[in-house]
Short mmCIF file of C-alpha atoms and ligand atoms in Angstrom, two decimals:
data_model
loop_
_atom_site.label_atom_id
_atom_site.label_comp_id
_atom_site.label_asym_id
_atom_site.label_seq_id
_atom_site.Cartn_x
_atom_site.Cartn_y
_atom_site.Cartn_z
CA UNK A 1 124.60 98.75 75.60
CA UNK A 2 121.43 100.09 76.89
CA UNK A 3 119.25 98.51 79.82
CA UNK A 4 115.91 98.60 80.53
CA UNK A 5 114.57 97.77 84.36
CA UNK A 6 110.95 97.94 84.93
CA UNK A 7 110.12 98.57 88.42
CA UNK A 8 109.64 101.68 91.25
CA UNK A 9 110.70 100.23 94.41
CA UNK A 10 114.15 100.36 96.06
CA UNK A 11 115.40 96.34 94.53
CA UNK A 12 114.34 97.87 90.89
CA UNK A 13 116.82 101.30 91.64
CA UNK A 14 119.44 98.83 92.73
CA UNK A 15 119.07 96.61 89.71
CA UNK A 16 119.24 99.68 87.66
CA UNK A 17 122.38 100.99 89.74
CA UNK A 18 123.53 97.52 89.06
CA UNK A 19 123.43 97.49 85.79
CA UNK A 20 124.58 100.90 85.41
CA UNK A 21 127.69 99.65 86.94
CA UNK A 22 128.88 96.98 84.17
CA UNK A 23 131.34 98.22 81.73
CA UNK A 24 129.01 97.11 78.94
CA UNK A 25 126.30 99.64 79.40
CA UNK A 26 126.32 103.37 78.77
CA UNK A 27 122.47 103.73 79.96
CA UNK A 28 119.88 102.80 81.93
CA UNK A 29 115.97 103.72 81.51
CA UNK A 30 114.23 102.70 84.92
CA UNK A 31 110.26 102.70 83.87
CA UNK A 32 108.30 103.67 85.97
CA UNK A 33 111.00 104.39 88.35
CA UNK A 34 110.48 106.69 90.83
CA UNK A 35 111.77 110.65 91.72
CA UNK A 36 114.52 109.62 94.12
CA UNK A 37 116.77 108.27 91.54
CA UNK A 38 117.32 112.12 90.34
CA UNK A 39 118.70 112.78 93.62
CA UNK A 40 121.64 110.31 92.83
CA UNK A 41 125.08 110.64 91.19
CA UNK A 42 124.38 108.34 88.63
CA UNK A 43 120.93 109.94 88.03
CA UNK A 44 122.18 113.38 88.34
CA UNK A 45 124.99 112.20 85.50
CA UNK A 46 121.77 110.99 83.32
CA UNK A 47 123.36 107.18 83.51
CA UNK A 48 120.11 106.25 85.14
CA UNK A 49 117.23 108.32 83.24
CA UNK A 50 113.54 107.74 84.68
CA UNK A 51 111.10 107.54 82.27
CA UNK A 52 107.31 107.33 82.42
CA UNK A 53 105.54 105.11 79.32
CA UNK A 54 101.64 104.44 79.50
CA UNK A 55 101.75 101.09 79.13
CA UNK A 56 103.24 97.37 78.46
CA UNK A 57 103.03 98.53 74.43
CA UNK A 58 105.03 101.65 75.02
CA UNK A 59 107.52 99.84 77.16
CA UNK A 60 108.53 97.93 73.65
CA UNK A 61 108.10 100.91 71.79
CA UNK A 62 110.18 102.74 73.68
CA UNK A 63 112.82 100.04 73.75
CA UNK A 64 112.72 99.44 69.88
CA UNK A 65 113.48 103.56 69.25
CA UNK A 66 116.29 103.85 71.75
CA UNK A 67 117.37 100.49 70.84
CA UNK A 68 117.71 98.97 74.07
CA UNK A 69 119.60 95.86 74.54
CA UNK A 70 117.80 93.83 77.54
CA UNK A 71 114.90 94.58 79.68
CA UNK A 72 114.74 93.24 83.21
CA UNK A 73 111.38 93.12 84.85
CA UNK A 74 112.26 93.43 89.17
CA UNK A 75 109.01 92.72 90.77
CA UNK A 76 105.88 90.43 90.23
CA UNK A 77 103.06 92.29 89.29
CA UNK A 78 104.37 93.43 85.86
CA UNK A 79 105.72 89.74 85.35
CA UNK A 80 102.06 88.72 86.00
CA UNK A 81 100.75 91.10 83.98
CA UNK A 82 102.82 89.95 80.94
CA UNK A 83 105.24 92.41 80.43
CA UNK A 84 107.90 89.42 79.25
CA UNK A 85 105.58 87.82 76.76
CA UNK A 86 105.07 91.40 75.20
CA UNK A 87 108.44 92.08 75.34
CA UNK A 88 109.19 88.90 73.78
CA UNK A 89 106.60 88.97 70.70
CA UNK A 90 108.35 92.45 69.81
CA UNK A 91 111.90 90.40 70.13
CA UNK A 92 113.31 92.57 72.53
CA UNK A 93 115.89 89.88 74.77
CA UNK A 94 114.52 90.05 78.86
CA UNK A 95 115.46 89.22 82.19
CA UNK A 96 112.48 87.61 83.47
CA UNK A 97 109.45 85.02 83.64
CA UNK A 98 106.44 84.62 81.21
CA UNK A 99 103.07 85.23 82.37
CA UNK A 100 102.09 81.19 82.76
CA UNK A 101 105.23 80.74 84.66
CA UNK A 102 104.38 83.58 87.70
CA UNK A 103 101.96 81.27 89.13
CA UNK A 104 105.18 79.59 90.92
CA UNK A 105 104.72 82.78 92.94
CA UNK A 106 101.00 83.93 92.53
CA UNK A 107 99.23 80.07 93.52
CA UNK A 108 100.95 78.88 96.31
CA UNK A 109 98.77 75.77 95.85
CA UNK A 110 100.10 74.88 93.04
CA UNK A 111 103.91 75.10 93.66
CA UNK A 112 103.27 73.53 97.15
CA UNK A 113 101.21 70.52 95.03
CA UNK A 114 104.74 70.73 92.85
CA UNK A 115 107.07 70.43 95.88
CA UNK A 116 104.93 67.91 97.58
CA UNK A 117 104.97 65.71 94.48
CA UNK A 118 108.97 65.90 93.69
CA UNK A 119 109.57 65.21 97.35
CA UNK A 120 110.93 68.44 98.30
CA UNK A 121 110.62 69.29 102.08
CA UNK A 122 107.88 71.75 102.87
CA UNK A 123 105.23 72.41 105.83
CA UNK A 124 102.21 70.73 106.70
CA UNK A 125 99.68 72.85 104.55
CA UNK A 126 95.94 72.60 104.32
CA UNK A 127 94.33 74.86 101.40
CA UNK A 128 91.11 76.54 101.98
CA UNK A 129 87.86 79.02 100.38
CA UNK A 130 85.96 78.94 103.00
CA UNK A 131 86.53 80.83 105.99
CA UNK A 132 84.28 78.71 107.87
CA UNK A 133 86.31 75.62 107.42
CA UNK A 134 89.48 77.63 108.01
CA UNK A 135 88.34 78.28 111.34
CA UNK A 136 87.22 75.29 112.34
CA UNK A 137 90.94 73.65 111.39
CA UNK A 138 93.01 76.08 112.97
CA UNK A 139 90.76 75.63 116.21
CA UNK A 140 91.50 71.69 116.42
CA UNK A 141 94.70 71.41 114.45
CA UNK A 142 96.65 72.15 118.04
CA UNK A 143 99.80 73.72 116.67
CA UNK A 144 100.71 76.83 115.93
CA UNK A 145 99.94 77.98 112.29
CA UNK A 146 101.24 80.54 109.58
CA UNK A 147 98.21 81.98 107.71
CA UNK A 148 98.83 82.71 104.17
CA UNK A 149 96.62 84.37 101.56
CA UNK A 150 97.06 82.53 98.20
CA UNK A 151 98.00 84.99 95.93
CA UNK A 152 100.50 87.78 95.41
CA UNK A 153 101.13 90.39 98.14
CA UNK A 154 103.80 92.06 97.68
CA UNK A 155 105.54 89.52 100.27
CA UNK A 156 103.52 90.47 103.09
CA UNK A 157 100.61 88.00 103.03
CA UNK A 158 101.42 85.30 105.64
CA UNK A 159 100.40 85.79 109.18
CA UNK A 160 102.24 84.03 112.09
CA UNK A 161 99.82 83.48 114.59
CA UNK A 162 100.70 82.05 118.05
CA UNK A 163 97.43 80.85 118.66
CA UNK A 164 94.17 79.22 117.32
CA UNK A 165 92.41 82.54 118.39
CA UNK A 166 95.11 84.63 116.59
CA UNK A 167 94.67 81.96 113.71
CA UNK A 168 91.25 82.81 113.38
CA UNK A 169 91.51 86.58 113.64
CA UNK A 170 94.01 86.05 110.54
CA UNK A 171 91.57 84.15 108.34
CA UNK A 172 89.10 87.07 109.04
CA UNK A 173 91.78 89.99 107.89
CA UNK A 174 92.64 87.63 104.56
CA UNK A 175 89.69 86.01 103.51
CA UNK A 176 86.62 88.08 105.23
CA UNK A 177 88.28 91.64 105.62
CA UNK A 178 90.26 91.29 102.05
CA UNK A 179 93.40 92.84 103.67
CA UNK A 180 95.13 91.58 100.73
CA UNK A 181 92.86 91.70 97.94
CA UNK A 182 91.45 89.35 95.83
CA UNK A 183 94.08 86.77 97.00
CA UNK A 184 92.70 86.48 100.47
CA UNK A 185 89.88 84.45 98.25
CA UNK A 186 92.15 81.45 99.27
CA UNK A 187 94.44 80.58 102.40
CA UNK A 188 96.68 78.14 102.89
CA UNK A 189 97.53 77.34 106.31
CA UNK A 190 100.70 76.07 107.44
CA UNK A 191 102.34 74.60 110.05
CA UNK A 192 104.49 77.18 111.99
CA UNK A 193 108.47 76.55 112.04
CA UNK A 194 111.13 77.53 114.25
CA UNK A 195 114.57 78.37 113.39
CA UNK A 196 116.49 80.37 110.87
CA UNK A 197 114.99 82.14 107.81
CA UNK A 198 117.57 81.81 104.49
CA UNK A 199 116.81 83.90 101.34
CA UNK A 200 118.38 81.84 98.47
CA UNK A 201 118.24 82.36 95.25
CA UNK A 202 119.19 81.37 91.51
CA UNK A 203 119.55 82.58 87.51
CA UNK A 204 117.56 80.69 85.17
CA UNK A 205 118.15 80.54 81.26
CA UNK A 206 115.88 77.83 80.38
CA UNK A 207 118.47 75.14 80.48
CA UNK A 208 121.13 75.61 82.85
CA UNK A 209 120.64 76.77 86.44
CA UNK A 210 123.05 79.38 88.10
CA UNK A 211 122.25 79.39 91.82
CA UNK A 212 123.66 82.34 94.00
CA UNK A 213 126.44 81.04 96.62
CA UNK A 214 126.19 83.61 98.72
CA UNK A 215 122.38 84.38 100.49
CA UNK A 216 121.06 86.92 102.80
CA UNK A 217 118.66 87.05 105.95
CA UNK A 218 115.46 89.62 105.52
CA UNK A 219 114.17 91.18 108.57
CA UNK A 220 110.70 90.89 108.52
CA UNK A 221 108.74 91.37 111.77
CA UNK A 222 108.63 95.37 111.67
CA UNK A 223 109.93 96.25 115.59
CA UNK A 224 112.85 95.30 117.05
CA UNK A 225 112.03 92.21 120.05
CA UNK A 226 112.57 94.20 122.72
CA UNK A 227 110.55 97.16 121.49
CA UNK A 228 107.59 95.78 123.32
CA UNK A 229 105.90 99.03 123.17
CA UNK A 230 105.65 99.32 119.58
CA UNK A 231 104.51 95.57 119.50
CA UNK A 232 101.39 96.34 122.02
CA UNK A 233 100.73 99.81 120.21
CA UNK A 234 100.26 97.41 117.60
CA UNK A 235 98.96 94.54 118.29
CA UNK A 236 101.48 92.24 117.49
CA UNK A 237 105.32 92.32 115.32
CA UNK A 238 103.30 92.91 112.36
CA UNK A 239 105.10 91.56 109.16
CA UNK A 240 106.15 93.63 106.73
CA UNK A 241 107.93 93.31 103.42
CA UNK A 242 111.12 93.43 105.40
CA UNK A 243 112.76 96.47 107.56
CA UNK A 244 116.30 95.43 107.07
CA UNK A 245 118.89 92.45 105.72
CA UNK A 246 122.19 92.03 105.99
CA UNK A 247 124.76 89.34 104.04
CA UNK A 248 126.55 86.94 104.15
CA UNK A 249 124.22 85.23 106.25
CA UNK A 250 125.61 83.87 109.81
CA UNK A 251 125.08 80.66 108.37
CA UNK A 252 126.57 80.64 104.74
CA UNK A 253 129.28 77.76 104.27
CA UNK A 254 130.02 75.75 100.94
CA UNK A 255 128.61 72.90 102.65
CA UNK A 256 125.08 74.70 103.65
CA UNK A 257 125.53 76.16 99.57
CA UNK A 258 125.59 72.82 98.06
CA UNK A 259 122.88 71.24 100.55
CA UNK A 260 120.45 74.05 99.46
CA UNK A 261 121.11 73.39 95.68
CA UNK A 262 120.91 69.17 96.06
CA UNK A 263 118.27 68.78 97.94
CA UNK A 264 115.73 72.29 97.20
CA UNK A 265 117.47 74.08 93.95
CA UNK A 266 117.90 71.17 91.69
CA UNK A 267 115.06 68.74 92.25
CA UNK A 268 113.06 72.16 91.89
CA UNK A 269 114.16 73.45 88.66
CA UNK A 270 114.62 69.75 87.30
CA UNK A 271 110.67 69.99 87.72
CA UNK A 272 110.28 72.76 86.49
CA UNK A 273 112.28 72.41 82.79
CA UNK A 274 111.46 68.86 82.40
CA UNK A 275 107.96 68.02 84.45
CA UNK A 276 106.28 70.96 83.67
CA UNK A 277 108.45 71.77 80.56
CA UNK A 278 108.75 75.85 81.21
CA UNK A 279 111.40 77.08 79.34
CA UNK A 280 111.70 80.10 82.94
CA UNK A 281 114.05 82.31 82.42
CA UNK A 282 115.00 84.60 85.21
CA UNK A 283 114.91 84.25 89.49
CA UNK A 284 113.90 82.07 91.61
CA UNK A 285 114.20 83.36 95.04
CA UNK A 286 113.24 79.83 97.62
CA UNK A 287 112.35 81.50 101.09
CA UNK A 288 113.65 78.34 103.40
CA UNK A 289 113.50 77.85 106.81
CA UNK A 290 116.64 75.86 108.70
CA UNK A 291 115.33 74.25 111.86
CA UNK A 292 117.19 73.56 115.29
CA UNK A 293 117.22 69.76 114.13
CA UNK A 294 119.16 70.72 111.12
CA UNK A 295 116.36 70.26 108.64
CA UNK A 296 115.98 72.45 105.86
CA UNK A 297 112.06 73.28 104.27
CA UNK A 298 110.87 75.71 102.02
CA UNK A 299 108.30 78.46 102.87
CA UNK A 300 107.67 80.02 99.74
CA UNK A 301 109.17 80.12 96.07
CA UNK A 302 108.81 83.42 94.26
CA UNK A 303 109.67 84.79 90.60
CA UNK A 304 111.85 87.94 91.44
CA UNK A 305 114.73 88.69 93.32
CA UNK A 306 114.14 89.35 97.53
CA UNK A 307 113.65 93.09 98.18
CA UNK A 308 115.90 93.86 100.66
CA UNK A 309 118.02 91.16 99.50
CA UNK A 310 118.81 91.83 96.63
CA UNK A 311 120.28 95.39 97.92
CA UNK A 312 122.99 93.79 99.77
CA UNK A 313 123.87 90.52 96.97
CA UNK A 314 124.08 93.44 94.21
CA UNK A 315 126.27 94.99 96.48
CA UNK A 316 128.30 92.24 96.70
CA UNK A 317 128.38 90.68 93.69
CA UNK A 318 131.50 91.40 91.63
CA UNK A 319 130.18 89.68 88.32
CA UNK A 320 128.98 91.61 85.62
CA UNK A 321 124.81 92.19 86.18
CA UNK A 322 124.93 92.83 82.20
CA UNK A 323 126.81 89.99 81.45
CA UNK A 324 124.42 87.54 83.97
CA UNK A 325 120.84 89.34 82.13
CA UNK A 326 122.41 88.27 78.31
CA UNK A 327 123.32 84.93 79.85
CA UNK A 328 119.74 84.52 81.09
CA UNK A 329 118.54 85.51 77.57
CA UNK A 330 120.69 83.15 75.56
CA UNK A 331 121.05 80.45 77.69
CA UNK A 332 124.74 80.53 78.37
CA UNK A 333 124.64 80.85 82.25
CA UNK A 334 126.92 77.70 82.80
CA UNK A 335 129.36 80.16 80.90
CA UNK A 336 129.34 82.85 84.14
CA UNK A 337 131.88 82.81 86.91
CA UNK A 338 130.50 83.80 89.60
CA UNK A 339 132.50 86.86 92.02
CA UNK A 340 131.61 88.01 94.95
CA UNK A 341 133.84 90.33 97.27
CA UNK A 342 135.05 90.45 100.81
CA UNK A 343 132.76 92.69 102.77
CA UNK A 344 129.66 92.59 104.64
CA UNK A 345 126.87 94.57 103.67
CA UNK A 346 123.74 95.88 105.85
CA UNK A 347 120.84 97.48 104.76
CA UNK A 348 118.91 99.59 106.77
CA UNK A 349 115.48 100.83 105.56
CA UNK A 350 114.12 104.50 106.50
CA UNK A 351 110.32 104.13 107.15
CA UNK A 352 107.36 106.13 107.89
CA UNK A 353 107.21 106.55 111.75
CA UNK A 354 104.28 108.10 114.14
CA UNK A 355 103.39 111.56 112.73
CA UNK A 356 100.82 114.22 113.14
CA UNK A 357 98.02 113.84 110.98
CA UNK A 358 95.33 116.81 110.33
CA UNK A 359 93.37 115.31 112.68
CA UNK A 360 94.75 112.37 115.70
CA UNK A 361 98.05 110.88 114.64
CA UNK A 362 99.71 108.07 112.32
CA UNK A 363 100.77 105.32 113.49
CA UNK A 364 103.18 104.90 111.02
CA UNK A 365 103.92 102.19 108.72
CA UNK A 366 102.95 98.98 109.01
CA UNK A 367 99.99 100.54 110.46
CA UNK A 368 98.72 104.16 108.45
CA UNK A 369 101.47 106.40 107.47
CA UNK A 370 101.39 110.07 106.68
CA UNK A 371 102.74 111.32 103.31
CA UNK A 372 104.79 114.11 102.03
CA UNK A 373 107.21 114.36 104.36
CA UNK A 374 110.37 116.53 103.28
CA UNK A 375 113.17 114.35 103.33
CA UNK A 376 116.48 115.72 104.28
CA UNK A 377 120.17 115.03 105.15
CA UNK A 378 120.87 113.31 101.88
CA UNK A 379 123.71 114.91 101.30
CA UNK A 380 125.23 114.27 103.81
CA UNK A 381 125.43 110.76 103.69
CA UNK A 382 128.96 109.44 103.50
CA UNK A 383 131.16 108.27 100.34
CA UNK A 384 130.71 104.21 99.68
CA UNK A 385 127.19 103.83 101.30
CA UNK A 386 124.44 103.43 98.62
CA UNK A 387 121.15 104.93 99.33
CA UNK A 388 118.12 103.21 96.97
CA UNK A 389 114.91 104.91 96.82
CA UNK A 390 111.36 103.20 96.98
CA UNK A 391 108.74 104.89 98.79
CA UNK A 392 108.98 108.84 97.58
CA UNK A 393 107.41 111.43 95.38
CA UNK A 394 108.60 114.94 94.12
CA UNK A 395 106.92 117.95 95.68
CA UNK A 396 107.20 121.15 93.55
CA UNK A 397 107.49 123.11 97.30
CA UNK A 398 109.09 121.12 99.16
CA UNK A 399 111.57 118.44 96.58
CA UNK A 400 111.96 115.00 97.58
CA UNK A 401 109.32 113.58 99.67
CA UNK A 402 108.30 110.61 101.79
CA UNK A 403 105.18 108.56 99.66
CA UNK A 404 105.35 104.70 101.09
CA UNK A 405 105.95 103.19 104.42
CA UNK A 406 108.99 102.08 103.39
CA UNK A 407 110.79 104.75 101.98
CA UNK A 408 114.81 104.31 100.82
CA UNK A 409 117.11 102.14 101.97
CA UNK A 410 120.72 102.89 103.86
CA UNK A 411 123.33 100.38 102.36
CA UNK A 412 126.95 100.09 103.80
CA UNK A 413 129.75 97.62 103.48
CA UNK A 414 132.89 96.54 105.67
CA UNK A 415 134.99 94.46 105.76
CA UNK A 416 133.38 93.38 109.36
CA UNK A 417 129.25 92.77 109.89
CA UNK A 418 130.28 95.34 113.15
CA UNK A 419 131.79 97.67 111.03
CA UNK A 420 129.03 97.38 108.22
CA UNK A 421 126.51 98.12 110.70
CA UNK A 422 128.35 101.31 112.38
CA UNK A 423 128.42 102.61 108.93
CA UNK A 424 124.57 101.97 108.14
CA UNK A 425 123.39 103.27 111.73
CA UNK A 426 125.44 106.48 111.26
CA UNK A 427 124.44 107.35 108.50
CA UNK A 428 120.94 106.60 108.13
CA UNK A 429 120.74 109.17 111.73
CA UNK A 430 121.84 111.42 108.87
CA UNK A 431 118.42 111.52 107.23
CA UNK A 432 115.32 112.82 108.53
CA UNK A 433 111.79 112.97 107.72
CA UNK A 434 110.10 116.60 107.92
CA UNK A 435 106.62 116.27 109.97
CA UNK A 436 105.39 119.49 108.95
CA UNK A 437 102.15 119.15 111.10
CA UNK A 438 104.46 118.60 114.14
CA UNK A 439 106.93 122.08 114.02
CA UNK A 440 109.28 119.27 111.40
CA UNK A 441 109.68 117.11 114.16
CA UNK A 442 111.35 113.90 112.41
CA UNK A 443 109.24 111.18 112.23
CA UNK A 444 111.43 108.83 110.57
CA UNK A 445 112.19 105.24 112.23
CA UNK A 446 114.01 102.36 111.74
CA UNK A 447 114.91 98.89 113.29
CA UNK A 448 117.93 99.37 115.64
CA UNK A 449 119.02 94.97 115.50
CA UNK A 450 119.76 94.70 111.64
CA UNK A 451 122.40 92.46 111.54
CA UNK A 452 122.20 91.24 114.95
N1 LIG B 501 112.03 89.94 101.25
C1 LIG B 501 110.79 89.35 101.04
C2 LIG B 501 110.29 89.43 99.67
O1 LIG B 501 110.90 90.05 98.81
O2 LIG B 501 109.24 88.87 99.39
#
């Protein structure tokens, strides 16, 4: 069988390793892909093959000459843009929501309107255009406040703000400043919770629902607590799309499982197949919050898997990923067993740290990054630990090179969280990041607590 995943980052490389690892499939195209995965063994071995096609009609082209058996789309943009419906029209099978259906992830208006209306536990929220009025109800609201801009952002676009002034100061960035784009047209401001962020997610086929019994914690905030330096230099623990995640999740039990599905999965999904009569097929990933009084709410609902998350449940899923993607497609996920093995899993994720620029410095990512960094030590990196690319480029010079903030990720297992995390930390000190404007000083960093 032959698998397409469309998607750059590092959760599209691990979907494609993923796949690449069932014993149905002989290949895997990743589209667009990016120039890391030809530094790995299964991209050296031509398994994984990156290819580059101009657009959503040559993706189906392409996949009705090489005859490729399912497509699976990792990250929202291309969902948005329609890459499933066009897909779908050509009758090649997908992994993946329509276009109509991303607005679960893309209006968080509408899916809080949803959740409100089924009864499923979510924040105070107040929806806004104006940044006027925003400002004037963070100011006499009196609690503390998560600032979100409405649309996509690549799962950075909510600001937690301690304060009405920080409140304000958000609503400028978003809605004023456009930080986000276009989707800072829109905030929705919620109330700000305390306790325990779960990543939980389930298949869809259209009928039956397969949630995942096993979740994962992201690590957001982009310093480590105590780094209090880093937090001044910046101004704040900036969020990021996550520095880090680790699973099983200190809280996972069968009972915390099956409290999850009642009383968020099903009364979810039931709305979704029967009030608003979407045939979705693909993830749901609920971002939930567990509070110290033991009640469980949900922050967000996107249309993709989590990246990091994902990194560590692929790593420890034992099911087939082939067999789960036809089971989306044909609507025979009550059919899958569900295996997942014994170890813990950590990723750590290499990012773009303070480097020279021509002129002044980088702060390095969240803040401005440099670019083209040499990136070395790969092969070095022990025998079991999975490295997945996002944030690189190919120099003709120089090879593999730093391109995004965040730029691979550093997976390990063990049978112990401890031992999972001495096996990440050693070997992502393995890897450095050239800073050719600072005599190659490395100017790679990470978070030192994933895990913790
Ligand atoms: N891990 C956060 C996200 O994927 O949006």
């Amino acid at each position: 069988m032959k698998v397409l995943v469309y998607g750059s980052g590092g959760r599209d490389h691990c979907l494609a390793d993923s796949y690449a690892d069932s014993q149905h499939v002989d290949k895997v195209y990743i589209c667009p892909g990016n120039p890391g995965i030809a530094y790995t063994p299964k991209g050296k071995r031509g398994l994984i093959e990156v290819v580059k096609l101009a657009d959503f009609y040559r993706v189906a082209e392409f996949c009705l000459e090489k005859g490729v058996d399912l497509v699976d789309v990792g990250s929202e943009n291309p969902l948005e843009e329609g890459l499933i419906d066009i897909l779908n029209e050509k009758g090649i099978r997908t992994v993946g929501p329509k276009k109509d259906f991303v607005k679960l992830e893309s209006d968080r208006e509408f899916t809080d309107k949803l959740l409100q209306k089924i009864g499923v536990p979510k924040p105070e929220y107040a929806v806004f255009t104006d940044p006027l009025k925003a400002k004037s109800y963070v100011r006499n609201i009196g609690y503390q406040v998560v600032v979100k801009a409405n649309g996509l952002a690549a799962g950075k676009g909510a600001i937690v703000c301690e304060d009405a002034a920080e409140a304000e100061a958000a609503i400028e960035k978003i809605m004023v400043e456009k930080i986000f784009g276009q989707s800072g047209n829109k905030v929705v401001i919620e109330e700000r919770k305390y306790g325990t962020e779960i990543s939980f997610f389930a298949y869809l086929d259209g009928e039956h629902i397969m949630p995942l019994r096993m979740f994962a914690q992201d690590y957001k905030p982009a310093f480590d607590p105590d780094d209090t330096e880093s937090i001044q230099r910046f101004g704040g623990n900036l969020n990021t799309g996550g520095t880090g995640c680790y699973c099983p999740h200190k809280l996972l039990s069968p009972w915390l499982v099956n409290r999850i599905i009642k009383e968020i999965v099903n009364p979810t999904v039931n709305a979704i197949y029967n009030e608003l009569g979407w045939a979705y097929k693909g993830v749901l990933y609920f971002g939930l919050n567990l509070d110290p009084y033991d009640n469980l709410e949900v922050f967000e609902i996107n249309v993709r898997h989590g990246d990091p998350e994902w990194e560590v449940l692929a790593r420890k899923l034992s099911t087939d990923l082939f067999e789960i993607g036809m089971a989306v497609w044909e609507g025979t996920l009550d059919q899958v067993k569900q295996v997942w093995n014994n170890q813990y899993y950590v990723d750590v994720i290499a990012m773009e740290g303070r480097s020279k620029a021509s002129r002044g410095w980088n702060k390095g990512y969240p803040g401005r990054y440099g670019k083209g960094h040499k990136i070395v030590g790969l092969d070095d990196i022990g025998k079991g630990i999975a490295i997945y690319f996002a944030g690189v480029d190919e120099d003709e010079q120089k090879g593999l090179v730093t391109y995004g903030g965040r730029v691979l990720h550093v997976i390990a297992g063990d049978q112990t969280l401890e031992g999972a995390r001495e096996k990440a930390y050693r070997n992502i000190k393995k890897i450095i990041f050239l800073d050719h404007n600072n005599n190659n000083a490395n100017c790679m960093r990470f978070r030192e607590t994933i895990g913790l």
